[in-house]
Short mmCIF file of C-alpha atoms in Angstrom, two decimals:
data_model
loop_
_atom_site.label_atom_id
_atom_site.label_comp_id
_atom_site.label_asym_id
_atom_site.label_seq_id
_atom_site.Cartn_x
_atom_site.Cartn_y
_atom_site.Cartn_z
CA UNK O 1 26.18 25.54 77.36
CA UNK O 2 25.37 27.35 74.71
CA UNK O 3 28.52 28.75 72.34
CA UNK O 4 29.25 32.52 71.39
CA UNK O 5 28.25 32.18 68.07
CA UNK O 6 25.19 30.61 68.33
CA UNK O 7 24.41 33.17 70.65
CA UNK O 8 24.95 36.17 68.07
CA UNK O 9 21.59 36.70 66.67
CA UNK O 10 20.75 39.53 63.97
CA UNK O 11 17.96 41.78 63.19
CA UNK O 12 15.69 40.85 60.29
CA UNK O 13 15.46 44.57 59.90
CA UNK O 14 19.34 44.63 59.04
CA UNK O 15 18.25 41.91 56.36
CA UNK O 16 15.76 44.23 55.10
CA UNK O 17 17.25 48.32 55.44
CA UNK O 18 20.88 47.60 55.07
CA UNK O 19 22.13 44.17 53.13
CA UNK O 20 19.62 44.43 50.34
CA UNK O 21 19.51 47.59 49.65
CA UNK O 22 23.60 47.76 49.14
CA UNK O 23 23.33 45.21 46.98
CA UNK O 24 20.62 46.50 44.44
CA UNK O 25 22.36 50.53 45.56
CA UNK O 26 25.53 48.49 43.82
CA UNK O 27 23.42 46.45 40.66
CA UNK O 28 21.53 49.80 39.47
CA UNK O 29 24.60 52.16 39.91
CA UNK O 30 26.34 49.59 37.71
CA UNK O 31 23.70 49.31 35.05
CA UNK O 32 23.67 53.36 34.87
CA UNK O 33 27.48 53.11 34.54
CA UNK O 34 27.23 51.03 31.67
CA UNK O 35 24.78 53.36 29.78
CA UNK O 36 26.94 56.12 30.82
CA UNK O 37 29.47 54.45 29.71
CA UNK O 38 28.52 53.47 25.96
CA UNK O 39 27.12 57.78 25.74
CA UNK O 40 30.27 59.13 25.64
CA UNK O 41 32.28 56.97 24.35
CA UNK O 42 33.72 57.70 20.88
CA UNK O 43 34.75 55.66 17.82
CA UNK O 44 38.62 56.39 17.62
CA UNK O 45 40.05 57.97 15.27
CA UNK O 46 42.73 56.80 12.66
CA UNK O 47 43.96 58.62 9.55
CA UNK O 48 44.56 56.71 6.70
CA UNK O 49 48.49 57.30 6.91
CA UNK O 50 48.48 56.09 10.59
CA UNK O 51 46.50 52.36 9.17
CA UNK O 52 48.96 52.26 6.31
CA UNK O 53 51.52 51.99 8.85
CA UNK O 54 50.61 49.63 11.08
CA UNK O 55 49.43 47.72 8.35
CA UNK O 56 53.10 47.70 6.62
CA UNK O 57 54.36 45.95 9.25
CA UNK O 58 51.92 43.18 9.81
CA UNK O 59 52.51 42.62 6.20
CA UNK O 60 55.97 42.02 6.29
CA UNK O 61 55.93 39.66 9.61
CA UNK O 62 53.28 37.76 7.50
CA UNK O 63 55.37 37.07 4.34
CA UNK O 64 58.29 35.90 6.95
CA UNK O 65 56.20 33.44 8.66
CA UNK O 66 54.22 32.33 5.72
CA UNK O 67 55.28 29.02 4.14
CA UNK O 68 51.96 28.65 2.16
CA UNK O 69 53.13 30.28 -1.27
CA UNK O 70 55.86 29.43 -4.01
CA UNK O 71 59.22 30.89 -3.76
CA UNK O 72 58.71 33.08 -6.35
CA UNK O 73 56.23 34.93 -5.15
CA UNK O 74 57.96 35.23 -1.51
CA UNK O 75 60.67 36.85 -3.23
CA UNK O 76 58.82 39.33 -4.74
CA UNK O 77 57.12 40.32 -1.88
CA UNK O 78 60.09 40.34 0.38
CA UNK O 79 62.08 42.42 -2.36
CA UNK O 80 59.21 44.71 -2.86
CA UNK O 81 58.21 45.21 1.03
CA UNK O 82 62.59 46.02 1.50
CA UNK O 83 62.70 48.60 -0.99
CA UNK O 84 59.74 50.08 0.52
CA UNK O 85 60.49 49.84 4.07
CA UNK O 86 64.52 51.42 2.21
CA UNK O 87 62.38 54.25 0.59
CA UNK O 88 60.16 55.20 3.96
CA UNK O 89 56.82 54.68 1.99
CA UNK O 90 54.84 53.11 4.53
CA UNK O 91 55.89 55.72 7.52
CA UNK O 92 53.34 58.18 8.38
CA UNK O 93 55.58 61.17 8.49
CA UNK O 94 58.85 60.24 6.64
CA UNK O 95 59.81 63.93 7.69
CA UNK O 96 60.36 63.20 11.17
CA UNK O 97 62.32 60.10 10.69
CA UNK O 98 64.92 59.52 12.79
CA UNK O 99 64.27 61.94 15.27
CA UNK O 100 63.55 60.21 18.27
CA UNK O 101 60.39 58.98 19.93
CA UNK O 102 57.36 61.03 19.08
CA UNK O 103 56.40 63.04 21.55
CA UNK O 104 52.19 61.56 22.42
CA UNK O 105 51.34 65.10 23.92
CA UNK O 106 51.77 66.58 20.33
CA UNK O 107 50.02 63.91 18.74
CA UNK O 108 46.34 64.81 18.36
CA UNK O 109 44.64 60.92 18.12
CA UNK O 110 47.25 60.39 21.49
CA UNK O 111 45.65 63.17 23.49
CA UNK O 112 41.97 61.98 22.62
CA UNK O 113 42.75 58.60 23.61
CA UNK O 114 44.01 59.95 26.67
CA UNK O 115 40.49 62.11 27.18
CA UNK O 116 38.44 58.91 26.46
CA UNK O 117 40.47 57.28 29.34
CA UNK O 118 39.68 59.78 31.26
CA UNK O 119 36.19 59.78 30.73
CA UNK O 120 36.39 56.23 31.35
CA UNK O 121 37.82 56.54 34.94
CA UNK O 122 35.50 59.21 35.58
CA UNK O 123 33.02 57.29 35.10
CA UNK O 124 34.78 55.13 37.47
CA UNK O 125 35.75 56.97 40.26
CA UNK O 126 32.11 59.15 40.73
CA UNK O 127 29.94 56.19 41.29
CA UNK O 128 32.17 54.29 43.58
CA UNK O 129 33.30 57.54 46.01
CA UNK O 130 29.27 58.29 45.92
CA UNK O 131 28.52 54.66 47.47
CA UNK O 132 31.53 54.56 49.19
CA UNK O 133 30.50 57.60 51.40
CA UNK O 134 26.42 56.62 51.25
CA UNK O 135 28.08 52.64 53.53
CA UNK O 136 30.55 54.67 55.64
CA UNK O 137 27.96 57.01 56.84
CA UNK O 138 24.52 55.60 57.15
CA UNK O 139 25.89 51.92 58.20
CA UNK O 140 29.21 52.10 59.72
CA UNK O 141 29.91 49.12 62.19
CA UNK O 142 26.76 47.31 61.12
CA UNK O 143 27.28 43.38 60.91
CA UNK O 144 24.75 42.07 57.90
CA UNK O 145 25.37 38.56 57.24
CA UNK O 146 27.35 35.10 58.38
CA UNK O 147 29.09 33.37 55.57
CA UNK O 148 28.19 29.44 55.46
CA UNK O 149 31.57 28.35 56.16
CA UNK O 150 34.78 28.61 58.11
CA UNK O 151 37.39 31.01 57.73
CA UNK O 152 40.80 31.55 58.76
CA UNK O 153 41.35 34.30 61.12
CA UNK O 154 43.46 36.07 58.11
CA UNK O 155 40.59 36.75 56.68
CA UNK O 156 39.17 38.76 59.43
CA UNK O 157 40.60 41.93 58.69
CA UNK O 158 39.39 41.76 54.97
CA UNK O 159 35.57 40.60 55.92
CA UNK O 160 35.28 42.48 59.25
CA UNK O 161 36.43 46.42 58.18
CA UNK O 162 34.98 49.28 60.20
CA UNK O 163 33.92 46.64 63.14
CA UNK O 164 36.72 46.70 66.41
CA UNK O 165 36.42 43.87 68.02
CA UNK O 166 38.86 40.44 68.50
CA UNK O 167 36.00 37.97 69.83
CA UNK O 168 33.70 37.89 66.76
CA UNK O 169 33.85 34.94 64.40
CA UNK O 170 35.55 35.35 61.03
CA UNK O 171 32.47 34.16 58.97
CA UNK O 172 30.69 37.47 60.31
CA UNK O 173 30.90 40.25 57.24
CA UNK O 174 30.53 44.20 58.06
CA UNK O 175 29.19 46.64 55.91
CA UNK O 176 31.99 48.10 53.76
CA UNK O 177 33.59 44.39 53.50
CA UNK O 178 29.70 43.86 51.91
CA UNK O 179 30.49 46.54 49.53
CA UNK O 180 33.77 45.11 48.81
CA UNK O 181 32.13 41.28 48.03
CA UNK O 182 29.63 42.97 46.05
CA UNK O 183 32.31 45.14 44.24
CA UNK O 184 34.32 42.00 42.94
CA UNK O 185 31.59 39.39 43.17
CA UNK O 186 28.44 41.18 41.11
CA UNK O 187 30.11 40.26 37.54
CA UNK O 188 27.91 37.49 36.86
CA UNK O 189 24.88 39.37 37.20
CA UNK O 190 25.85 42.06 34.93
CA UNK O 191 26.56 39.79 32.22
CA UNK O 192 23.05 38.19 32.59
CA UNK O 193 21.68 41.75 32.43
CA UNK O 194 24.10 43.39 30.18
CA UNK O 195 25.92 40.79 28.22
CA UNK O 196 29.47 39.83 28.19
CA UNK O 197 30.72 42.99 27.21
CA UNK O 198 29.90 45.28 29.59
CA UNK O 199 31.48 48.42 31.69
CA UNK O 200 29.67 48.12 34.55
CA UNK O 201 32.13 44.99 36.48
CA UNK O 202 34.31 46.11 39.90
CA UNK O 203 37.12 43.95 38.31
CA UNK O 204 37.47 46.27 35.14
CA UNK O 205 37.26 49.27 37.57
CA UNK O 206 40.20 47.92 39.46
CA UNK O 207 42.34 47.60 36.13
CA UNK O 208 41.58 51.12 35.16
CA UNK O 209 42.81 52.26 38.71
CA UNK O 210 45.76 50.65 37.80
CA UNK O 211 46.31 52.01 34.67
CA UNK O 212 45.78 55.82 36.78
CA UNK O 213 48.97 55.38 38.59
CA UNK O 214 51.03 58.81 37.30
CA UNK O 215 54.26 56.05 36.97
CA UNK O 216 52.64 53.80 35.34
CA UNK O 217 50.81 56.28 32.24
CA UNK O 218 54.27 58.30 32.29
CA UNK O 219 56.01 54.87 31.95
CA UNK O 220 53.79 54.12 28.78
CA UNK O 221 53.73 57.66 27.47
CA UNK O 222 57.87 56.88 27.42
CA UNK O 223 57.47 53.76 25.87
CA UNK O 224 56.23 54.61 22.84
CA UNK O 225 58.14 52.95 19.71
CA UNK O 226 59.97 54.69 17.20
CA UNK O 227 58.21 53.81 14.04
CA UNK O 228 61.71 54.18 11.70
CA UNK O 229 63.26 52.06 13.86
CA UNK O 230 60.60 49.44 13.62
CA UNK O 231 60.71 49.41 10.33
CA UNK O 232 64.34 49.31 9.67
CA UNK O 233 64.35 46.26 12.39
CA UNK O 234 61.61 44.42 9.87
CA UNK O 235 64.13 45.17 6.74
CA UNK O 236 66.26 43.53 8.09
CA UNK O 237 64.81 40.44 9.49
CA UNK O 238 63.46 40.61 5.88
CA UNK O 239 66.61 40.54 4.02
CA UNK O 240 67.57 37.68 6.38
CA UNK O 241 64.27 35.77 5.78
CA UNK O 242 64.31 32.58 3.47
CA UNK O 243 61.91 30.79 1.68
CA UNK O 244 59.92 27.70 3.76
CA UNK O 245 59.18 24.76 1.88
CA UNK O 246 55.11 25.18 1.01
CA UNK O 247 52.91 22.76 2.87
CA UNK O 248 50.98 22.78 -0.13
CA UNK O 249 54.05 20.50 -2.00
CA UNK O 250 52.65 16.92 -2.18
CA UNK O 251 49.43 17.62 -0.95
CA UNK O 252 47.67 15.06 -3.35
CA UNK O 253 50.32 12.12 -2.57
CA UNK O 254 50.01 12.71 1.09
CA UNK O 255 45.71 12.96 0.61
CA UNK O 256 45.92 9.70 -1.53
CA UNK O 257 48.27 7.88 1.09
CA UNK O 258 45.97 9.07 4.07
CA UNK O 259 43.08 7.92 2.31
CA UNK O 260 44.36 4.74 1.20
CA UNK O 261 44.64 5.63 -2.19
CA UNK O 262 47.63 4.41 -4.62
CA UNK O 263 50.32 6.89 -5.67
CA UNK O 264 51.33 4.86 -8.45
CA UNK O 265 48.00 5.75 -10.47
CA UNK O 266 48.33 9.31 -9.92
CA UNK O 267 52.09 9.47 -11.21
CA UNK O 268 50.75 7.12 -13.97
CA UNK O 269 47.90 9.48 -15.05
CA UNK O 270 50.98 12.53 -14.66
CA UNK O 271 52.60 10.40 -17.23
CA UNK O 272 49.88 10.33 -19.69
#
């Protein structure tokens, strides 16, 4: 008696007119992507006030953490860095201290990152709704391939979209669930083609739909730290900050011990 699956035979022409050419459909609109991509893209934009800022505090978390120079010379920096963090140097527009979070829509180097990730999602969104529509209309309900192993019958639903029917084996993939594979599964190829770094991946698209939701970019638009109050946090972990013993100290007893060297001649030679 011979089972229902083995007696579920495809078309070679299905092979031929509707799982290949998906496939390379999906490869060469990602490749174009990428080049698309990399066109408009822009080097952002930074003033020099905006660096200095940023800068100012990475500065000032490295002389807390560092434990590589003399106490001396932490002091001065740490006495230096509070009187400028006191006297607003380092803040991009000491004018405005105080007031509140900045408002990004005002900002001009805000709005044009917002523009490039638009752009960016655009170039997103096109391409996909383009294939999307191409699947759904020319091969709706078509069944293109059997995967090599067993599934689960939750997978059915994910492997098996646009096909109605209860009796079909789970290993059996549809058209748009084809898409979908290809969508999440075509990564390795375009780093062979494109290198490591490229903007042509379904996974990267999926982040960027993420970062569309309105909640989440009015959430981050809302989040956006005051930079007076960052710095008057960093005084005063600075004024609270104390000198860590260098790990340089000792460093020649502790090489000649390691080594199997003799202390004794080294404080001798001191001596001398």
């Amino acid at each position: 008696m011979v089972s229902q699956d083995n007696a579920m035979y495809l078309d070679p022409a299905i092979r031929d007119w509707v799982l290949v050419p998906i496939m390379l459909a999906m490869v060469l609109v990602g490749i174009l992507r990428h080049f698309a991509t990399q066109l408009i893209n822009t080097m952002p934009k930074q003033d020099l006030k905006s660096i200095r800022q940023g800068s100012g505090l990475i500065r000032a978390r490295m002389v807390r953490f560092s434990s590589d120079i003399p106490k001396l010379a932490f002091e001065m920096r740490r006495t230096y860095l509070v009187e400028a963090f006191e006297g607003k140097k380092y803040l991009k527009n000491p004018e405005a201290a105080g007031q509140g979070t900045p408002n990004p829509l005002q900002d001009p180097s805000a709005m044009n990152n917002m523009m490039e990730g638009l752009k960016k999602n655009m170039m997103m969104f096109v391409p996909q709704t383009i294939i999307m529509n191409w699947i759904t209309f020319f091969f709706s309900g078509f069944v293109l391939i059997k995967l090599p192993f067993p599934l689960t019958v939750r997978f059915k639903a994910m492997l098996q979209a646009g096909v109605e029917t209860r009796d079909m084996d789970v290993s059996w993939v549809s058209s748009i669930s084809w898409y979908f594979l290809n969508l999440m599964g075509l990564q390795s190829i375009f780093t062979i083609i494109l290198g490591e770094d490229n903007a042509a991946g379904g996974m990267r698209d999926m982040q960027q739909m993420q970062q569309m939701n309105p909640a989440m970019m009015a959430a981050g638009a809302g989040a956006a730290p005051d930079p007076s109050a960052l710095f008057k946090s960093e005084r005063e972990f600075l004024e609270i900050s104390e000198h860590v013993g260098s790990r340089l100290k000792g460093v020649e007893v502790r090489v000649l011990e390691r080594f199997g060297g003799r202390v004794s001649k080294l404080e001798d030679k001191k001596r001398v």
